[in-house]
C-alpha cells in the first residue's frame, strides 16, 4: 500500500492507495489500446470539445483539489490553485491549437498532389513527478488526447491523489479507458514504459529515472519525450536592475516550491564589482517575500521540502560548502503559527563564497539553497554557466534587452529567460525543453502539440499524373 504523509505535518496521513502490479498495468494498456482506435477515428472537433469539457470539470473542483495537492506535496495553497488553473488553461489551449495544427496539409500543383496528415501514435505512457503533478501531466494529456491518443499516467508515489482525481474528471468527459492512472514506484513505471502496447513515452523527472526509462524505451524503439533536470544559471549583467520588483521576482524564481523546480534558479552569477550590492538586495527581497510555514496557512509563501531524504541531502550540500569556507545566510521569516518540528522544513539559504567545484554548485540542488558566484567578465560568466552536462534553462538580467539577448544566444540552454526566470517567464506559445543531458523533445508551444503526432504522407508526383511528362524508372526527383 502506498501511504503518503503530509510533509508539513508528517504525523498526518493524507491517504493511501494500492499500487498497480504488472497485471494491472497490462490491463490498463490493453483497455487504452482498444479505446484509442475509436477515439482516433472521432472527428477532431469532437475530440477537442471533449477535452474542453474535461477542463471545465477540473475547473469546477479547483478549490478542493488545491487543498489535496497542498497536503500531499507541501506546496503552498495559492501555488496549488495557480497550478490547477493553469492546467485548465493548457487543456483548453491544446484543444484550440489542435483545431489549427492537426488539419490535413494539402498541396496540389504542377509538382504533384501532396497530403500530410498528422496521426496519433496510439497509447502514450506519461510518467510524471510530484513537484508539479497536475500541470506536468496536463502538458502531456491535453496534446496527446486532442491528437487522438489514449494516455496512461504513472504519477509519483509522493503525489498520487490530486492527479488521480483530475484524470478521472477528464475520463468522464472524453470516454472510458482513454485516460487512466496506474500507481506505484519505479516498478510500475518500468512495467508501463516497457509494455509492448505503449507507442510513445512522455517523461518528466530526474536524470537517474530518465536514463533508465529512456534505455527501456530504446530497447523496443519506442519514441520518447524526456524533460529532465537542470542546473539553471541566472546571469546578472553589470547594468541589471536590483530594484524591489526585479529582486522579488528573482527570489521567487529561486525558492518557489522550496526550490524544488527543474527550472528554478540554481546558480546566481553576478559581476564581482556588484557582488555585495546584489547579496544585500537579494537578502532584503527575501525578507519581503519569503515566509516559511504550513502551506495551508494564509501568508505562507514557501513550505517544506517533500521528504526527510530531500531535507538531509540539501542540507548536506550547504554544510559541505560552508565546511570549505563558504558563508550561509538564512533568508526570510518563519510563520508564527507553524511548528517547523512537525515537518520537513529547511530554512531558505543564500550561500556566498562557494567554489565552482562544490557539489552545491555542480549538482542540481532541487531545494531551498542558492550559491552566489562572482564573475570577472561576461565571457567568464558564460563559460561557467555552460559548465556541466545539463542545459534546461537559464536567464540573463540587464537593462539593455539587446545585450541580454546577445548573451542569451551564447548559453547552452533550451530556454533562456530575460529579466525574469521560472514560471513568470513561461508562455504557452514558447516551446520548452532542454539541451545536452536535460532531455529532448518539447512541451508548450505548437511543438508541444505536434510532439504527440506523426506526419504521414500521401504523394502523387506530377510526373505520373494525367498529362505528366513522366520520369525515368531509376531517376531521382528534380
Short mmCIF file of C-alpha atoms in Angstrom, two decimals:
data_model
loop_
_atom_site.label_atom_id
_atom_site.label_comp_id
_atom_site.label_asym_id
_atom_site.label_seq_id
_atom_site.Cartn_x
_atom_site.Cartn_y
_atom_site.Cartn_z
CA UNK A 1 0.00 0.00 0.00
CA UNK A 2 1.27 3.49 -0.87
CA UNK A 3 0.81 5.78 2.13
CA UNK A 4 1.51 9.47 1.77
CA UNK A 5 2.16 11.69 4.74
CA UNK A 6 1.76 15.46 4.73
CA UNK A 7 5.33 16.84 4.50
CA UNK A 8 4.24 19.85 6.56
CA UNK A 9 2.83 17.63 9.33
CA UNK A 10 4.45 14.25 8.98
CA UNK A 11 2.25 12.69 11.68
CA UNK A 12 -0.76 13.31 9.40
CA UNK A 13 -1.63 10.71 6.79
CA UNK A 14 -3.05 12.28 3.63
CA UNK A 15 -4.22 8.96 2.26
CA UNK A 16 -3.28 5.60 0.85
CA UNK A 17 -3.67 3.87 -2.48
CA UNK A 18 -2.95 0.38 -3.71
CA UNK A 19 -0.01 0.10 -6.11
CA UNK A 20 -0.72 -1.26 -9.56
CA UNK A 21 1.02 -4.55 -10.24
CA UNK A 22 2.28 -5.72 -13.65
CA UNK A 23 -1.03 -7.40 -14.43
CA UNK A 24 -2.89 -4.17 -13.63
CA UNK A 25 -0.57 -2.18 -15.89
CA UNK A 26 -1.17 -4.68 -18.67
CA UNK A 27 -4.93 -4.35 -18.26
CA UNK A 28 -4.74 -0.56 -18.39
CA UNK A 29 -2.70 -0.57 -21.59
CA UNK A 30 -4.90 -3.17 -23.28
CA UNK A 31 -8.05 -1.20 -22.44
CA UNK A 32 -6.43 2.05 -23.57
CA UNK A 33 -5.38 0.49 -26.84
CA UNK A 34 -8.89 -0.76 -27.57
CA UNK A 35 -10.46 2.62 -26.74
CA UNK A 36 -7.89 4.59 -28.73
CA UNK A 37 -8.91 3.19 -32.10
CA UNK A 38 -12.39 4.70 -31.96
CA UNK A 39 -11.05 7.90 -30.40
CA UNK A 40 -8.55 8.40 -33.25
CA UNK A 41 -11.41 7.95 -35.75
CA UNK A 42 -13.50 10.58 -33.96
CA UNK A 43 -13.76 13.96 -35.65
CA UNK A 44 -11.08 16.38 -34.47
CA UNK A 45 -13.63 19.00 -33.42
CA UNK A 46 -15.43 16.43 -31.28
CA UNK A 47 -12.19 15.35 -29.59
CA UNK A 48 -11.34 18.96 -28.83
CA UNK A 49 -14.82 19.62 -27.44
CA UNK A 50 -14.49 16.61 -25.14
CA UNK A 51 -11.13 17.81 -23.80
CA UNK A 52 -12.60 21.26 -23.19
CA UNK A 53 -15.46 19.61 -21.29
CA UNK A 54 -12.91 17.77 -19.18
CA UNK A 55 -11.14 21.05 -18.46
CA UNK A 56 -14.44 22.50 -17.28
CA UNK A 57 -14.91 19.58 -14.88
CA UNK A 58 -11.45 20.15 -13.42
CA UNK A 59 -12.09 23.88 -13.11
CA UNK A 60 -15.21 23.19 -11.05
CA UNK A 61 -13.17 21.35 -8.41
CA UNK A 62 -10.07 23.55 -8.22
CA UNK A 63 -10.54 24.60 -4.59
CA UNK A 64 -10.85 21.06 -3.23
CA UNK A 65 -8.09 19.76 -5.48
CA UNK A 66 -5.76 22.55 -4.38
CA UNK A 67 -6.10 21.63 -0.72
CA UNK A 68 -5.45 18.00 -1.51
CA UNK A 69 -2.40 18.88 -3.58
CA UNK A 70 -1.00 21.16 -0.88
CA UNK A 71 -1.34 18.40 1.69
CA UNK A 72 0.38 15.74 -0.42
CA UNK A 73 3.18 17.89 -1.91
CA UNK A 74 3.90 20.64 0.63
CA UNK A 75 3.33 23.35 -1.98
CA UNK A 76 1.64 26.46 -0.66
CA UNK A 77 -2.08 26.68 -1.31
CA UNK A 78 -2.04 29.71 -3.68
CA UNK A 79 0.55 27.93 -5.83
CA UNK A 80 -1.62 24.83 -5.95
CA UNK A 81 -4.63 26.85 -7.04
CA UNK A 82 -2.50 28.59 -9.63
CA UNK A 83 -1.13 25.33 -10.99
CA UNK A 84 -4.59 23.82 -11.32
CA UNK A 85 -5.92 26.92 -13.04
CA UNK A 86 -3.01 26.92 -15.44
CA UNK A 87 -3.52 23.21 -16.15
CA UNK A 88 -7.12 24.01 -17.13
CA UNK A 89 -5.77 26.72 -19.43
CA UNK A 90 -3.32 24.26 -21.01
CA UNK A 91 -6.07 21.73 -21.70
CA UNK A 92 -8.23 24.36 -23.37
CA UNK A 93 -5.29 25.83 -25.26
CA UNK A 94 -4.32 22.37 -26.54
CA UNK A 95 -7.80 21.95 -28.00
CA UNK A 96 -7.71 25.42 -29.57
CA UNK A 97 -4.32 24.88 -31.19
CA UNK A 98 -5.15 21.35 -32.34
CA UNK A 99 -8.00 22.66 -34.46
CA UNK A 100 -5.43 24.81 -36.29
CA UNK A 101 -2.45 22.44 -36.35
CA UNK A 102 -3.92 19.00 -36.97
CA UNK A 103 -5.86 19.63 -40.16
CA UNK A 104 -4.53 17.96 -43.28
CA UNK A 105 -1.96 19.94 -45.24
CA UNK A 106 -2.80 19.65 -48.94
CA UNK A 107 -0.73 20.89 -51.85
CA UNK A 108 -1.98 20.30 -55.39
CA UNK A 109 0.10 21.93 -58.13
CA UNK A 110 2.28 21.15 -61.11
CA UNK A 111 4.73 19.26 -58.88
CA UNK A 112 2.01 16.85 -57.83
CA UNK A 113 -0.51 16.24 -55.10
CA UNK A 114 0.82 16.06 -51.56
CA UNK A 115 -1.21 15.38 -48.43
CA UNK A 116 0.39 15.46 -44.97
CA UNK A 117 -1.80 14.07 -42.20
CA UNK A 118 -0.99 14.26 -38.51
CA UNK A 119 -1.79 10.90 -36.97
CA UNK A 120 -1.62 9.83 -33.32
CA UNK A 121 0.92 7.35 -32.04
CA UNK A 122 -1.60 5.23 -30.15
CA UNK A 123 -1.08 4.75 -26.41
CA UNK A 124 1.09 7.31 -24.61
CA UNK A 125 2.74 6.43 -21.30
CA UNK A 126 3.00 9.64 -19.25
CA UNK A 127 5.38 9.31 -16.29
CA UNK A 128 5.19 12.42 -14.13
CA UNK A 129 6.87 13.81 -10.98
CA UNK A 130 5.48 15.01 -7.67
CA UNK A 131 6.56 18.66 -7.68
CA UNK A 132 4.03 19.93 -10.25
CA UNK A 133 1.81 16.88 -10.55
CA UNK A 134 -1.11 18.47 -12.38
CA UNK A 135 0.48 20.85 -14.87
CA UNK A 136 3.21 18.39 -15.87
CA UNK A 137 0.52 15.79 -16.55
CA UNK A 138 -1.73 18.29 -18.36
CA UNK A 139 1.09 19.22 -20.72
CA UNK A 140 1.01 15.59 -21.87
CA UNK A 141 -2.69 14.84 -21.50
CA UNK A 142 -4.02 17.80 -23.46
CA UNK A 143 -1.85 17.49 -26.58
CA UNK A 144 -1.95 13.68 -26.61
CA UNK A 145 -5.73 13.43 -26.27
CA UNK A 146 -6.66 16.06 -28.84
CA UNK A 147 -4.25 14.33 -31.24
CA UNK A 148 -6.19 11.08 -30.92
CA UNK A 149 -4.02 9.18 -28.47
CA UNK A 150 -5.01 7.38 -25.29
CA UNK A 151 -2.91 8.13 -22.19
CA UNK A 152 -1.90 6.06 -19.18
CA UNK A 153 -0.45 8.24 -16.42
CA UNK A 154 2.01 6.93 -13.83
CA UNK A 155 2.34 9.66 -11.17
CA UNK A 156 4.90 9.87 -8.40
CA UNK A 157 4.00 7.96 -5.23
CA UNK A 158 4.75 11.23 -3.42
CA UNK A 159 1.75 12.90 -5.10
CA UNK A 160 -0.73 10.24 -6.20
CA UNK A 161 -4.08 11.71 -5.21
CA UNK A 162 -4.89 15.02 -6.91
CA UNK A 163 -3.73 13.80 -10.32
CA UNK A 164 -5.84 10.64 -9.97
CA UNK A 165 -8.91 12.83 -9.48
CA UNK A 166 -8.01 15.06 -12.43
CA UNK A 167 -7.60 12.02 -14.68
CA UNK A 168 -10.96 10.69 -13.52
CA UNK A 169 -12.63 14.01 -14.36
CA UNK A 170 -11.04 14.04 -17.80
CA UNK A 171 -12.06 10.44 -18.35
CA UNK A 172 -15.67 11.26 -17.57
CA UNK A 173 -15.58 13.77 -20.42
CA UNK A 174 -13.52 12.04 -23.12
CA UNK A 175 -14.64 8.46 -22.64
CA UNK A 176 -13.92 5.28 -20.76
CA UNK A 177 -10.35 3.94 -20.70
CA UNK A 178 -8.90 6.79 -22.80
CA UNK A 179 -7.18 8.25 -19.74
CA UNK A 180 -6.15 6.06 -16.83
CA UNK A 181 -3.83 6.10 -13.85
CA UNK A 182 -1.52 3.35 -12.66
CA UNK A 183 0.02 3.88 -9.24
CA UNK A 184 3.36 2.80 -7.87
CA UNK A 185 7.08 3.36 -7.79
CA UNK A 186 9.81 2.52 -10.30
CA UNK A 187 8.39 -0.97 -10.83
CA UNK A 188 5.10 0.41 -12.15
CA UNK A 189 6.95 2.87 -14.40
CA UNK A 190 9.09 0.06 -15.78
CA UNK A 191 6.07 -2.15 -16.44
CA UNK A 192 4.31 0.69 -18.24
CA UNK A 193 7.19 2.03 -20.33
CA UNK A 194 8.32 -1.47 -21.26
CA UNK A 195 4.84 -2.65 -22.25
CA UNK A 196 4.66 -3.68 -25.92
CA UNK A 197 1.30 -1.91 -26.25
CA UNK A 198 2.80 1.51 -25.46
CA UNK A 199 3.56 3.56 -28.57
CA UNK A 200 5.15 6.65 -27.04
CA UNK A 201 6.70 7.66 -23.72
CA UNK A 202 6.48 11.17 -22.22
CA UNK A 203 8.57 11.61 -19.08
CA UNK A 204 9.34 14.49 -16.75
CA UNK A 205 11.64 13.88 -13.82
CA UNK A 206 15.17 13.34 -12.62
CA UNK A 207 18.14 12.21 -14.64
CA UNK A 208 18.53 8.80 -12.99
CA UNK A 209 14.95 7.74 -13.72
CA UNK A 210 15.15 9.34 -17.14
CA UNK A 211 18.19 7.32 -18.09
CA UNK A 212 16.54 4.08 -17.01
CA UNK A 213 13.26 4.75 -18.80
CA UNK A 214 14.92 6.06 -21.96
CA UNK A 215 17.06 2.92 -22.12
CA UNK A 216 13.99 0.75 -21.62
CA UNK A 217 12.04 2.59 -24.31
CA UNK A 218 15.02 2.30 -26.61
CA UNK A 219 15.03 -1.47 -26.34
CA UNK A 220 11.69 -1.56 -28.17
CA UNK A 221 12.40 1.57 -30.25
CA UNK A 222 9.51 3.36 -28.55
CA UNK A 223 9.85 7.10 -29.28
CA UNK A 224 10.08 9.28 -26.20
CA UNK A 225 9.96 12.81 -24.87
CA UNK A 226 12.30 13.46 -21.95
CA UNK A 227 12.22 16.61 -19.81
CA UNK A 228 14.92 16.12 -17.23
CA UNK A 229 16.65 18.23 -14.60
CA UNK A 230 18.55 21.48 -14.84
CA UNK A 231 21.22 23.45 -13.02
CA UNK A 232 19.95 26.80 -14.18
CA UNK A 233 22.28 29.78 -14.07
CA UNK A 234 20.93 33.31 -13.70
CA UNK A 235 23.44 35.84 -15.00
CA UNK A 236 23.09 39.39 -13.73
CA UNK A 237 24.94 41.77 -16.05
CA UNK A 238 26.58 44.88 -14.64
CA UNK A 239 23.56 47.04 -15.52
CA UNK A 240 20.93 44.69 -14.06
CA UNK A 241 18.06 46.25 -12.15
CA UNK A 242 18.37 45.50 -8.42
CA UNK A 243 15.14 47.27 -7.51
CA UNK A 244 12.43 45.62 -5.38
CA UNK A 245 10.28 44.30 -8.23
CA UNK A 246 13.16 42.63 -10.03
CA UNK A 247 14.73 41.22 -6.88
CA UNK A 248 11.41 39.92 -5.53
CA UNK A 249 10.93 38.17 -8.86
CA UNK A 250 14.42 36.67 -8.69
CA UNK A 251 13.90 35.38 -5.14
CA UNK A 252 10.63 33.67 -6.00
CA UNK A 253 12.19 32.26 -9.18
CA UNK A 254 14.66 30.56 -6.85
CA UNK A 255 12.51 29.45 -3.94
CA UNK A 256 9.00 28.78 -5.28
CA UNK A 257 8.03 25.23 -4.23
CA UNK A 258 11.03 25.40 -1.87
CA UNK A 259 13.36 25.40 -4.86
CA UNK A 260 12.08 22.01 -5.97
CA UNK A 261 11.50 23.02 -9.59
CA UNK A 262 13.54 21.84 -12.56
CA UNK A 263 13.75 25.36 -13.99
CA UNK A 264 14.33 27.23 -10.73
CA UNK A 265 17.41 29.43 -10.42
CA UNK A 266 20.15 27.12 -9.13
CA UNK A 267 23.22 29.35 -9.54
CA UNK A 268 23.40 33.15 -9.36
CA UNK A 269 26.31 34.66 -11.33
CA UNK A 270 26.97 38.31 -10.51
CA UNK A 271 29.65 40.85 -11.50
CA UNK A 272 32.39 40.96 -8.88
CA UNK A 273 32.04 44.76 -8.77
CA UNK A 274 28.40 44.44 -7.67
CA UNK A 275 28.64 41.26 -5.61
CA UNK A 276 27.98 42.75 -2.19
CA UNK A 277 25.26 45.02 -3.54
CA UNK A 278 23.47 42.03 -5.08
CA UNK A 279 23.75 40.00 -1.89
CA UNK A 280 22.27 42.83 0.17
CA UNK A 281 19.43 43.40 -2.32
CA UNK A 282 18.69 39.68 -2.51
CA UNK A 283 18.53 39.29 1.27
CA UNK A 284 16.24 42.32 1.54
CA UNK A 285 13.93 40.88 -1.11
CA UNK A 286 13.87 37.52 0.65
CA UNK A 287 12.82 39.26 3.85
CA UNK A 288 9.93 40.80 1.93
CA UNK A 289 8.61 37.74 0.13
CA UNK A 290 9.66 34.55 1.94
CA UNK A 291 7.61 33.24 4.83
CA UNK A 292 8.26 29.61 5.68
CA UNK A 293 5.42 27.61 7.13
CA UNK A 294 2.46 25.28 6.72
CA UNK A 295 1.25 25.51 3.10
CA UNK A 296 -2.38 25.86 4.20
CA UNK A 297 -1.77 28.95 6.34
CA UNK A 298 -2.51 32.41 4.94
CA UNK A 299 0.56 34.43 4.06
CA UNK A 300 2.94 31.48 3.81
CA UNK A 301 4.96 31.60 0.56
CA UNK A 302 7.31 28.64 0.99
CA UNK A 303 6.58 25.25 2.50
CA UNK A 304 8.58 22.17 3.48
CA UNK A 305 10.64 20.01 1.16
CA UNK A 306 8.99 16.82 0.05
CA UNK A 307 10.72 14.23 2.23
CA UNK A 308 13.21 13.58 5.01
CA UNK A 309 15.76 12.31 2.49
CA UNK A 310 15.45 15.50 0.48
CA UNK A 311 15.97 17.64 3.56
CA UNK A 312 19.08 15.70 4.54
CA UNK A 313 20.54 15.86 1.02
CA UNK A 314 20.03 19.59 0.53
CA UNK A 315 21.32 20.47 3.99
CA UNK A 316 24.34 18.30 3.28
CA UNK A 317 25.15 20.33 0.16
CA UNK A 318 25.08 23.56 2.17
CA UNK A 319 27.10 22.10 5.03
CA UNK A 320 29.77 20.79 2.67
CA UNK A 321 30.17 24.22 1.07
CA UNK A 322 30.40 26.04 4.40
CA UNK A 323 32.92 23.48 5.66
CA UNK A 324 35.13 24.54 2.74
CA UNK A 325 34.87 28.21 3.69
CA UNK A 326 31.61 29.50 2.19
CA UNK A 327 29.18 31.59 4.25
CA UNK A 328 25.48 30.75 4.50
CA UNK A 329 22.79 33.37 5.10
CA UNK A 330 19.37 32.19 6.29
CA UNK A 331 16.64 34.05 4.44
CA UNK A 332 13.11 35.22 5.09
CA UNK A 333 10.84 34.68 8.07
CA UNK A 334 9.10 31.80 9.80
CA UNK A 335 5.34 31.80 10.15
CA UNK A 336 4.48 32.17 13.82
CA UNK A 337 1.62 29.68 13.63
CA UNK A 338 3.70 26.84 12.17
CA UNK A 339 5.51 24.18 14.16
CA UNK A 340 8.57 23.55 11.99
CA UNK A 341 9.40 20.47 14.04
CA UNK A 342 6.36 18.65 12.62
CA UNK A 343 7.53 18.75 9.00
CA UNK A 344 10.41 18.51 6.57
CA UNK A 345 11.27 22.17 6.81
CA UNK A 346 14.50 23.80 5.65
CA UNK A 347 15.20 27.50 6.02
CA UNK A 348 15.95 29.01 2.59
CA UNK A 349 19.64 29.79 2.39
CA UNK A 350 21.90 32.02 0.29
CA UNK A 351 25.47 30.73 0.11
CA UNK A 352 28.30 33.18 -0.60
CA UNK A 353 31.85 32.17 -1.44
CA UNK A 354 31.20 28.63 -2.68
CA UNK A 355 33.76 27.20 -5.08
CA UNK A 356 32.85 26.13 -8.61
CA UNK A 357 33.73 22.56 -7.68
CA UNK A 358 31.43 22.39 -4.66
CA UNK A 359 28.54 19.96 -5.01
CA UNK A 360 26.19 22.85 -4.21
CA UNK A 361 27.31 24.46 -7.46
CA UNK A 362 27.91 21.41 -9.64
CA UNK A 363 24.74 19.48 -8.79
CA UNK A 364 21.10 20.40 -9.12
CA UNK A 365 20.16 21.20 -5.52
CA UNK A 366 16.40 20.82 -6.00
CA UNK A 367 15.86 22.51 -2.68
CA UNK A 368 15.90 25.90 -0.92
CA UNK A 369 19.57 26.82 -1.28
CA UNK A 370 21.32 29.13 -3.76
CA UNK A 371 25.04 29.78 -4.33
CA UNK A 372 26.11 33.28 -5.39
CA UNK A 373 29.17 33.25 -7.67
CA UNK A 374 31.20 36.34 -8.61
CA UNK A 375 32.48 36.64 -12.19
CA UNK A 376 35.08 38.95 -13.74
CA UNK A 377 33.85 39.19 -17.34
CA UNK A 378 30.85 38.21 -19.41
CA UNK A 379 32.98 35.57 -21.12
CA UNK A 380 33.76 34.13 -17.69
CA UNK A 381 30.08 34.14 -16.72
CA UNK A 382 29.02 32.40 -19.94
CA UNK A 383 31.71 29.74 -19.63
CA UNK A 384 30.75 28.96 -16.05
CA UNK A 385 27.03 28.96 -16.82
CA UNK A 386 27.68 26.45 -19.61
CA UNK A 387 29.83 24.21 -17.43
CA UNK A 388 28.36 20.80 -16.72
CA UNK A 389 26.21 18.44 -18.72
CA UNK A 390 22.78 19.96 -18.03
CA UNK A 391 21.10 22.59 -20.17
CA UNK A 392 17.46 23.07 -19.29
CA UNK A 393 17.03 26.79 -18.68
CA UNK A 394 18.95 29.95 -17.83
CA UNK A 395 18.34 33.67 -17.55
CA UNK A 396 20.07 36.95 -18.33
CA UNK A 397 19.22 40.15 -16.46
CA UNK A 398 20.09 43.54 -17.98
CA UNK A 399 18.68 47.00 -18.58
CA UNK A 400 19.71 46.58 -22.21
CA UNK A 401 17.44 43.96 -23.81
CA UNK A 402 19.58 43.63 -26.94
CA UNK A 403 22.64 42.96 -24.82
CA UNK A 404 20.73 40.38 -22.81
CA UNK A 405 19.62 38.58 -25.98
CA UNK A 406 23.19 38.62 -27.26
CA UNK A 407 24.46 36.93 -24.10
CA UNK A 408 21.50 34.53 -24.09
CA UNK A 409 22.44 33.33 -27.57
CA UNK A 410 25.73 32.02 -26.13
CA UNK A 411 24.17 29.89 -23.40
CA UNK A 412 23.70 26.13 -23.61
CA UNK A 413 20.07 26.12 -22.53
CA UNK A 414 16.85 25.01 -24.13
CA UNK A 415 15.04 28.05 -22.73
CA UNK A 416 16.63 31.33 -21.67
CA UNK A 417 14.58 33.96 -19.84
CA UNK A 418 15.33 37.68 -19.98
CA UNK A 419 14.83 39.75 -16.81
CA UNK A 420 12.85 37.01 -15.16
CA UNK A 421 13.11 33.28 -14.56
CA UNK A 422 10.97 30.24 -13.81
CA UNK A 423 7.20 30.31 -14.29
CA UNK A 424 6.87 34.12 -14.67
CA UNK A 425 8.85 33.78 -17.89
CA UNK A 426 6.87 30.93 -19.45
CA UNK A 427 4.42 31.37 -22.32
CA UNK A 428 2.02 28.93 -23.90
CA UNK A 429 3.38 29.84 -27.34
CA UNK A 430 7.01 29.20 -26.36
CA UNK A 431 8.28 25.59 -26.67
CA UNK A 432 10.08 24.39 -23.54
CA UNK A 433 12.66 21.66 -23.11
CA UNK A 434 16.33 21.00 -22.56
CA UNK A 435 19.58 20.51 -24.43
CA UNK A 436 22.54 18.34 -23.51
CA UNK A 437 21.51 15.87 -20.81
CA UNK A 438 18.46 17.84 -19.79
CA UNK A 439 16.41 15.87 -22.27
CA UNK A 440 14.85 16.06 -25.72
CA UNK A 441 11.51 16.94 -27.21
CA UNK A 442 9.42 19.96 -26.34
CA UNK A 443 6.30 20.84 -24.36
CA UNK A 444 4.36 24.11 -24.65
CA UNK A 445 4.09 25.84 -28.00
CA UNK A 446 2.85 24.30 -31.21
CA UNK A 447 5.75 21.88 -30.90
CA UNK A 448 4.20 20.54 -27.71
CA UNK A 449 1.04 19.56 -29.57
CA UNK A 450 2.83 18.16 -32.61
CA UNK A 451 5.10 16.03 -30.37
CA UNK A 452 2.21 13.59 -29.95
CA UNK A 453 1.56 13.17 -33.68
CA UNK A 454 3.31 11.53 -36.61
CA UNK A 455 3.30 13.19 -40.04
CA UNK A 456 2.06 10.63 -42.56
CA UNK A 457 2.27 11.47 -46.27
CA UNK A 458 0.31 10.59 -49.40
CA UNK A 459 2.06 11.81 -52.55
CA UNK A 460 1.25 11.60 -56.27
CA UNK A 461 4.20 13.14 -58.19
CA UNK A 462 3.16 15.40 -61.04
CA UNK A 463 5.28 13.42 -63.48
CA UNK A 464 2.96 10.41 -63.20
CA UNK A 465 -0.38 12.16 -63.07
CA UNK A 466 -2.55 12.57 -66.13
CA UNK A 467 -0.71 14.76 -68.60
CA UNK A 468 2.59 14.45 -66.71
CA UNK A 469 5.92 14.32 -68.53
CA UNK A 470 6.97 11.07 -66.89
CA UNK A 471 10.31 10.23 -65.27
CA UNK A 472 12.87 7.53 -65.81
CA UNK A 473 12.40 4.40 -63.73
CA UNK A 474 15.68 4.98 -61.85
CA UNK A 475 15.64 8.78 -61.79
CA UNK A 476 15.98 10.96 -58.72
CA UNK A 477 13.33 13.63 -58.09
CA UNK A 478 14.04 17.01 -59.60
#
